[in-house]
Coordinates of C-alpha atoms in Angstrom, one line a residue:
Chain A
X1 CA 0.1 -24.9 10.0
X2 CA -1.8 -23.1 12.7
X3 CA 0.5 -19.9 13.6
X4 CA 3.7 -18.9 12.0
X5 CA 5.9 -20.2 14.2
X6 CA 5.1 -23.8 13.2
X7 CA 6.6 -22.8 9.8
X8 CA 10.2 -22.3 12.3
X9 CA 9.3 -25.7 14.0
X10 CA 9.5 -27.3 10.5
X11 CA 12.4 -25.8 9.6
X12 CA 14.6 -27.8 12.7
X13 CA 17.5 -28.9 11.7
X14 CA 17.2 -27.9 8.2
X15 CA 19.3 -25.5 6.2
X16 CA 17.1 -21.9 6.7
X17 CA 17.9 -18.5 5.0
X18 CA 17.4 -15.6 7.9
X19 CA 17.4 -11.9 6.6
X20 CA 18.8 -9.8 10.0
X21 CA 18.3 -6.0 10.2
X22 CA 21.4 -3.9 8.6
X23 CA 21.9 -5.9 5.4
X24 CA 23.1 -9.1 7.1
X25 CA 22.1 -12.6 6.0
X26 CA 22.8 -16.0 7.6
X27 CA 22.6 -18.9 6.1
X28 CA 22.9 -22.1 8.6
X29 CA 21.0 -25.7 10.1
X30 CA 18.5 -24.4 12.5
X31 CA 19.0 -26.1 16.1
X32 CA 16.7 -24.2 18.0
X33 CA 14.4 -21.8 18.5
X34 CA 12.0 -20.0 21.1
X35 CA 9.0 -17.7 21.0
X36 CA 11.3 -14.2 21.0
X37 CA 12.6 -15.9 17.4
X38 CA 16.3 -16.1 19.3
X39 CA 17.9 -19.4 17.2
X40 CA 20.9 -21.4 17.4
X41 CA 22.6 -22.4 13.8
X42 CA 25.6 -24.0 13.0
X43 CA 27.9 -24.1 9.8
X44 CA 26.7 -20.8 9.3
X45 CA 27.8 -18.4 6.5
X46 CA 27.4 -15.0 7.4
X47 CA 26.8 -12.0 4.4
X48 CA 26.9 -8.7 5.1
X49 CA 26.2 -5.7 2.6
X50 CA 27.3 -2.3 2.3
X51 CA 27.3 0.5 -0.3
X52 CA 29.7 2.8 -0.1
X53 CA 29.4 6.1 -2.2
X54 CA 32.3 6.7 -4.5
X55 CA 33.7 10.6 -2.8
X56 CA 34.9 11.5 -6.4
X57 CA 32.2 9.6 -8.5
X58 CA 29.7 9.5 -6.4
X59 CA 29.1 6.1 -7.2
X60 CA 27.7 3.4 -5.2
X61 CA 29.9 0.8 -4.6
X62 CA 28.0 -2.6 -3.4
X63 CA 30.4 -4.6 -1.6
X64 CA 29.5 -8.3 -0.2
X65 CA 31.7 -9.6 2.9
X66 CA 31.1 -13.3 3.9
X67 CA 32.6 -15.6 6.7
X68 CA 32.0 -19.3 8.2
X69 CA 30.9 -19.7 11.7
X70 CA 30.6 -22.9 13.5
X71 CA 27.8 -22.2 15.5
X72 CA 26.1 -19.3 16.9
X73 CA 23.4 -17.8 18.7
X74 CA 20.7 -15.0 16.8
X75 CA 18.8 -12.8 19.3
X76 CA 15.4 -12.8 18.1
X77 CA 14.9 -9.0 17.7
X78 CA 17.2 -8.0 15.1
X79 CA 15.3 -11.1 12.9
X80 CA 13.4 -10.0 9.8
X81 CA 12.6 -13.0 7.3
X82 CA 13.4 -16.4 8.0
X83 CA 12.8 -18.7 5.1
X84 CA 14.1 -22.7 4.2
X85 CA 16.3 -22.4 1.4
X86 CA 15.9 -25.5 -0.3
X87 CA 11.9 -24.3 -1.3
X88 CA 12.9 -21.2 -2.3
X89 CA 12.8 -21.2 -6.6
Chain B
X1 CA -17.2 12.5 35.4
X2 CA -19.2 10.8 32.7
X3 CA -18.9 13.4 30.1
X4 CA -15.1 13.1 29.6
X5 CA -14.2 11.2 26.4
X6 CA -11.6 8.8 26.4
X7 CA -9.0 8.8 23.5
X8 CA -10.7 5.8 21.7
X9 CA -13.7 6.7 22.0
X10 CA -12.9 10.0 19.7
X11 CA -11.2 7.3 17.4
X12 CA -14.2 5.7 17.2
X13 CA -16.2 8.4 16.3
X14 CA -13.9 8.9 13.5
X15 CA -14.9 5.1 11.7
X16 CA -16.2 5.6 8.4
X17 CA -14.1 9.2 7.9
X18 CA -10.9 10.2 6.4
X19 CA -8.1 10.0 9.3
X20 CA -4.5 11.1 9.1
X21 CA -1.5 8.8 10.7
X22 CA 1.8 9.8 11.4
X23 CA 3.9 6.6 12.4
X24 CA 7.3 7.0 14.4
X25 CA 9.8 7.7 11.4
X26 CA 9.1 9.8 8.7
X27 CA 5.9 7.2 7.1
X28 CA 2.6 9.1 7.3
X29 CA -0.8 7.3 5.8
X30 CA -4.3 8.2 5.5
X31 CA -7.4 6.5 4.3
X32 CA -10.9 5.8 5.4
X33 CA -11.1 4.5 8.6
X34 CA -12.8 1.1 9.2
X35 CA -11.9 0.3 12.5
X36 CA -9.6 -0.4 15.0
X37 CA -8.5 -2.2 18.1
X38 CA -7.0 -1.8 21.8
X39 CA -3.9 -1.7 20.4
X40 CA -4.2 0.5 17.8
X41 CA -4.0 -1.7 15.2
X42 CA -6.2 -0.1 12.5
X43 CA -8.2 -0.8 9.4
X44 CA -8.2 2.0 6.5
X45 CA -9.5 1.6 3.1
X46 CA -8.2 3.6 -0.2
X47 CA -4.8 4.6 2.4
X48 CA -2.4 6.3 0.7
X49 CA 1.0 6.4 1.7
X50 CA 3.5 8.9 2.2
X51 CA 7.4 8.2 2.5
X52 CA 10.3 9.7 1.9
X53 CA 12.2 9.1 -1.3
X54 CA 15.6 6.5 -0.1
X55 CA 17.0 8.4 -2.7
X56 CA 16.4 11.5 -2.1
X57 CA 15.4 12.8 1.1
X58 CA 14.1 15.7 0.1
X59 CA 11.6 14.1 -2.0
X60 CA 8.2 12.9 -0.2
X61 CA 6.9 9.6 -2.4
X62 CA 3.1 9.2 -2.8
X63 CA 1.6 6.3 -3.0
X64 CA -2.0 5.0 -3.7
X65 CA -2.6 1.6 -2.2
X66 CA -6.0 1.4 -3.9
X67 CA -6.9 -1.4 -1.4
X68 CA -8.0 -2.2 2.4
X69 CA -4.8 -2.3 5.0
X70 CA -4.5 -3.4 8.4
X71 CA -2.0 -0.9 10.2
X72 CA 0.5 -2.2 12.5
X73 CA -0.6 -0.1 15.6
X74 CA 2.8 -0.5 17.2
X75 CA 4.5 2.3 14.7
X76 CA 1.2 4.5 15.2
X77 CA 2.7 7.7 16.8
X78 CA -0.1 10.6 16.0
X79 CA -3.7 10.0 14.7
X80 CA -5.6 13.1 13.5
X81 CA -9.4 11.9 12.9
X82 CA -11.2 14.0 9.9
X83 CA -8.0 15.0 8.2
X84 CA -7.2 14.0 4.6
X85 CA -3.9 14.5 5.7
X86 CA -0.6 16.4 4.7
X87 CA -2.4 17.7 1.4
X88 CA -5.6 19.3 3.9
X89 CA -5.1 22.8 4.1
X90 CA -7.4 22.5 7.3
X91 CA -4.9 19.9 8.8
X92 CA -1.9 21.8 7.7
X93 CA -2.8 25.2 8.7
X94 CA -0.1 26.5 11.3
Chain C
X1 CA -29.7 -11.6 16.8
X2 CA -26.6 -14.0 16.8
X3 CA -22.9 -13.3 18.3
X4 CA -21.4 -14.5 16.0
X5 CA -18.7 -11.9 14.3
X6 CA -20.0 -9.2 16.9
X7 CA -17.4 -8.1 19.4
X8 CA -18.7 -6.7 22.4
X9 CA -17.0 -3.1 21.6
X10 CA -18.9 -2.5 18.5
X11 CA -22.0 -2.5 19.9
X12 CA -22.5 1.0 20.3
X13 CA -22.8 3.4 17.6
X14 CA -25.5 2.0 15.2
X15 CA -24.7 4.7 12.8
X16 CA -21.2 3.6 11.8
X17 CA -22.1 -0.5 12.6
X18 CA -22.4 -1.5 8.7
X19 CA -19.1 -0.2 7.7
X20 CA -17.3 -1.2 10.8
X21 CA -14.7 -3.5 10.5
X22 CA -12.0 -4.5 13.2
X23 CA -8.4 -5.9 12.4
X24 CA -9.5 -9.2 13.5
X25 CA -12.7 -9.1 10.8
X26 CA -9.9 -8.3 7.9
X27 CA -7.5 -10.2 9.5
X28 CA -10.3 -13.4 8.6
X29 CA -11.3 -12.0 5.5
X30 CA -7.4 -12.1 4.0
X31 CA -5.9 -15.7 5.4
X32 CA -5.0 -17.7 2.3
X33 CA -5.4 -14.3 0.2
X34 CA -3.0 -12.9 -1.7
X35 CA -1.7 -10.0 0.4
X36 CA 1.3 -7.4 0.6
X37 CA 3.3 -6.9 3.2
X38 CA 5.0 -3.9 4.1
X39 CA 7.7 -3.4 6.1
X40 CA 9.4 -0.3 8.0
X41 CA 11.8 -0.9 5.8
X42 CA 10.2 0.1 2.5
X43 CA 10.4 -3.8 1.5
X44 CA 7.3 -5.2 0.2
X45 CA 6.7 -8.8 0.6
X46 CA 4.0 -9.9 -2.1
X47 CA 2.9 -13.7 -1.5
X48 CA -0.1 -15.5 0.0
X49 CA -0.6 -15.3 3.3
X50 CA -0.8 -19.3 5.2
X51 CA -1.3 -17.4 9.0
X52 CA -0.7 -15.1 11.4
X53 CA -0.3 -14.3 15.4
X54 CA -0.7 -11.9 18.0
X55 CA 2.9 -10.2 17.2
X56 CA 1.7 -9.4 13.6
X57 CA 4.4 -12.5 13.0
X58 CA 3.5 -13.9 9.3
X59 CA 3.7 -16.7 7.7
X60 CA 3.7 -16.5 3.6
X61 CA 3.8 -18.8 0.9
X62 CA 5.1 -18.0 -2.9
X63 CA 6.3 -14.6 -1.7
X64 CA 8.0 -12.3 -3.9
X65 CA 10.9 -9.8 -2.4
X66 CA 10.7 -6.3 -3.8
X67 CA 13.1 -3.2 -2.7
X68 CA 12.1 -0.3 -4.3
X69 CA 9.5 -1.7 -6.3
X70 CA 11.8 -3.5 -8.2
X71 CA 11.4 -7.8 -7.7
X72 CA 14.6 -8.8 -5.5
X73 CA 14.1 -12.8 -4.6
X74 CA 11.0 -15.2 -4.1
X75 CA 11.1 -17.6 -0.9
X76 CA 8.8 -20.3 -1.2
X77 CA 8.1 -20.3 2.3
X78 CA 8.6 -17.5 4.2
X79 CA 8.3 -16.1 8.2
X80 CA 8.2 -12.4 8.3
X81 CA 8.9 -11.2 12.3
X82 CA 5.9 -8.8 13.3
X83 CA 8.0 -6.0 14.1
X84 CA 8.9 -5.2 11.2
X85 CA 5.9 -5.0 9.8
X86 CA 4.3 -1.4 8.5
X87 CA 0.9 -2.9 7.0
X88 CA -0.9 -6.2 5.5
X89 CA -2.9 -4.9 2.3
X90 CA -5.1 -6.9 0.4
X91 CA -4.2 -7.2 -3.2
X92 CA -7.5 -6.8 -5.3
X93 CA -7.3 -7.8 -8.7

């Protein structure tokens, strides 16, 4: 592996983990990809967290919403992490 | 004119002596700078790093890295060469 | 005296010369080190680092997530998008 993007170009077509700015996670087979990290994925499953402060508690509420997508398009610059899933322990 | 000094060149001036960074956002770091590049990009040892508390915003978090960095120049907003940072009185005086 | 590891720029100032060190001489000295990575976030990313680019983009293998200090997940392999990134810091010990 000779620059970090090679560790994307192994990841085609495999099942990747992506960690997006604002608590949202896909999970989806990576189709494409280019230089700007902007990827295609399909069968996706999309999480997205928020906490939420309790007004009378004041406790934090975690709350997790997921939904299925066919296939979509990620624009490179809200990309964080992008990891395959399968290697991860 | 030859004797005007270009930015970098007062940066470089400043290798080997404490130097005060205050990134865009709240993140400030100092250390000992080693060097740097065109972009910015620097090299501090012993940095220390100061952030505000997610839990508390009112709360500034210290912390000792107690080893070498390389500083992503793209965040660098302000560089003040010499300064220990927020803690110099020199630095922080008016 | 050989070029080698001697960029042009750090040819002046003989005083400071012995202690200089550019991001591209720690950026050599830490591939396949264990490093931390901080993001803007706060995240740190603790994991050894396979290589890097231009962008700051990193790529990290056995690399432990931690928010807050406190561990979150691991990610055998990971890609970290330079933008995000605060700092690289060596982990001595």
């Amino acid at each position: 592996m000779e620059e970090p993007l090679d560790l994307i170009k192994l990841s085609l077509s495999e099942r990747v983990y992506i960690k997006c700015r604002n608590s949202r996670e896909l999970r989806g087979t990576l189709h494409a990809y280019d230089q700007h990290l902007n990827m295609v994925l399909s069968q996706v499953e999309e999480t997205i967290t928020t906490i939420e402060e309790d007004e009378e508690t004041g406790e934090e509420i975690v709350s997790k919403k997921t939904r299925n997508v066919g296939m979509l398009f990620v624009r490179g610059d809200i990309v964080v992490l992008v990891s395959p899933p399968l290697r991860t322990s | 004119m030859s004797n005007r000094i270009l930015p970098l060149e007062l940066i470089d001036k400043a290798i080997g002596s404490p130097i005060w960074i205050l990134m865009r956002g709240q993140t400030e770091i100092t250390g000992i700078l080693r060097g740097f590049d065109d972009y910015v990009n620097l090299v501090l040892d012993d940095a220390v790093e100061y952030s505000l508390d997610p839990r508390d915003k009112n709360q500034v978090l210290k912390k000792e890295l107690k080893a070498e960095i390389l500083l992503n120049g793209n965040h660098v907003a302000v560089l003040v060469p010499g300064s220990k940072g927020p803690e110099d009185s020199l630095a922080s005086k008016s | 005296m050989s070029s080698e590891s001697k960029d042009a720029s750090t040819e002046e100032a003989p005083t400071n010369a012995e202690h200089k060190r550019s991001p591209a001489d720690f950026l050599k000295a830490v591939l396949g080190r264990p490093v931390n990575v901080r993001l803007n976030t706060g995240t740190d990313y603790k994991g050894v680092l396979a290589c890097l680019d231009g962008y700051m983009n990193i790529a990290m293998e056995q690399t432990e997530e931690y928010v807050d200090g406190q561990l979150k997940s691991k990610y055998g392999d990971c890609f970290i998008r330079g933008n995000n990134v605060l700092y690289i810091s060596s982990q001595k010990r």
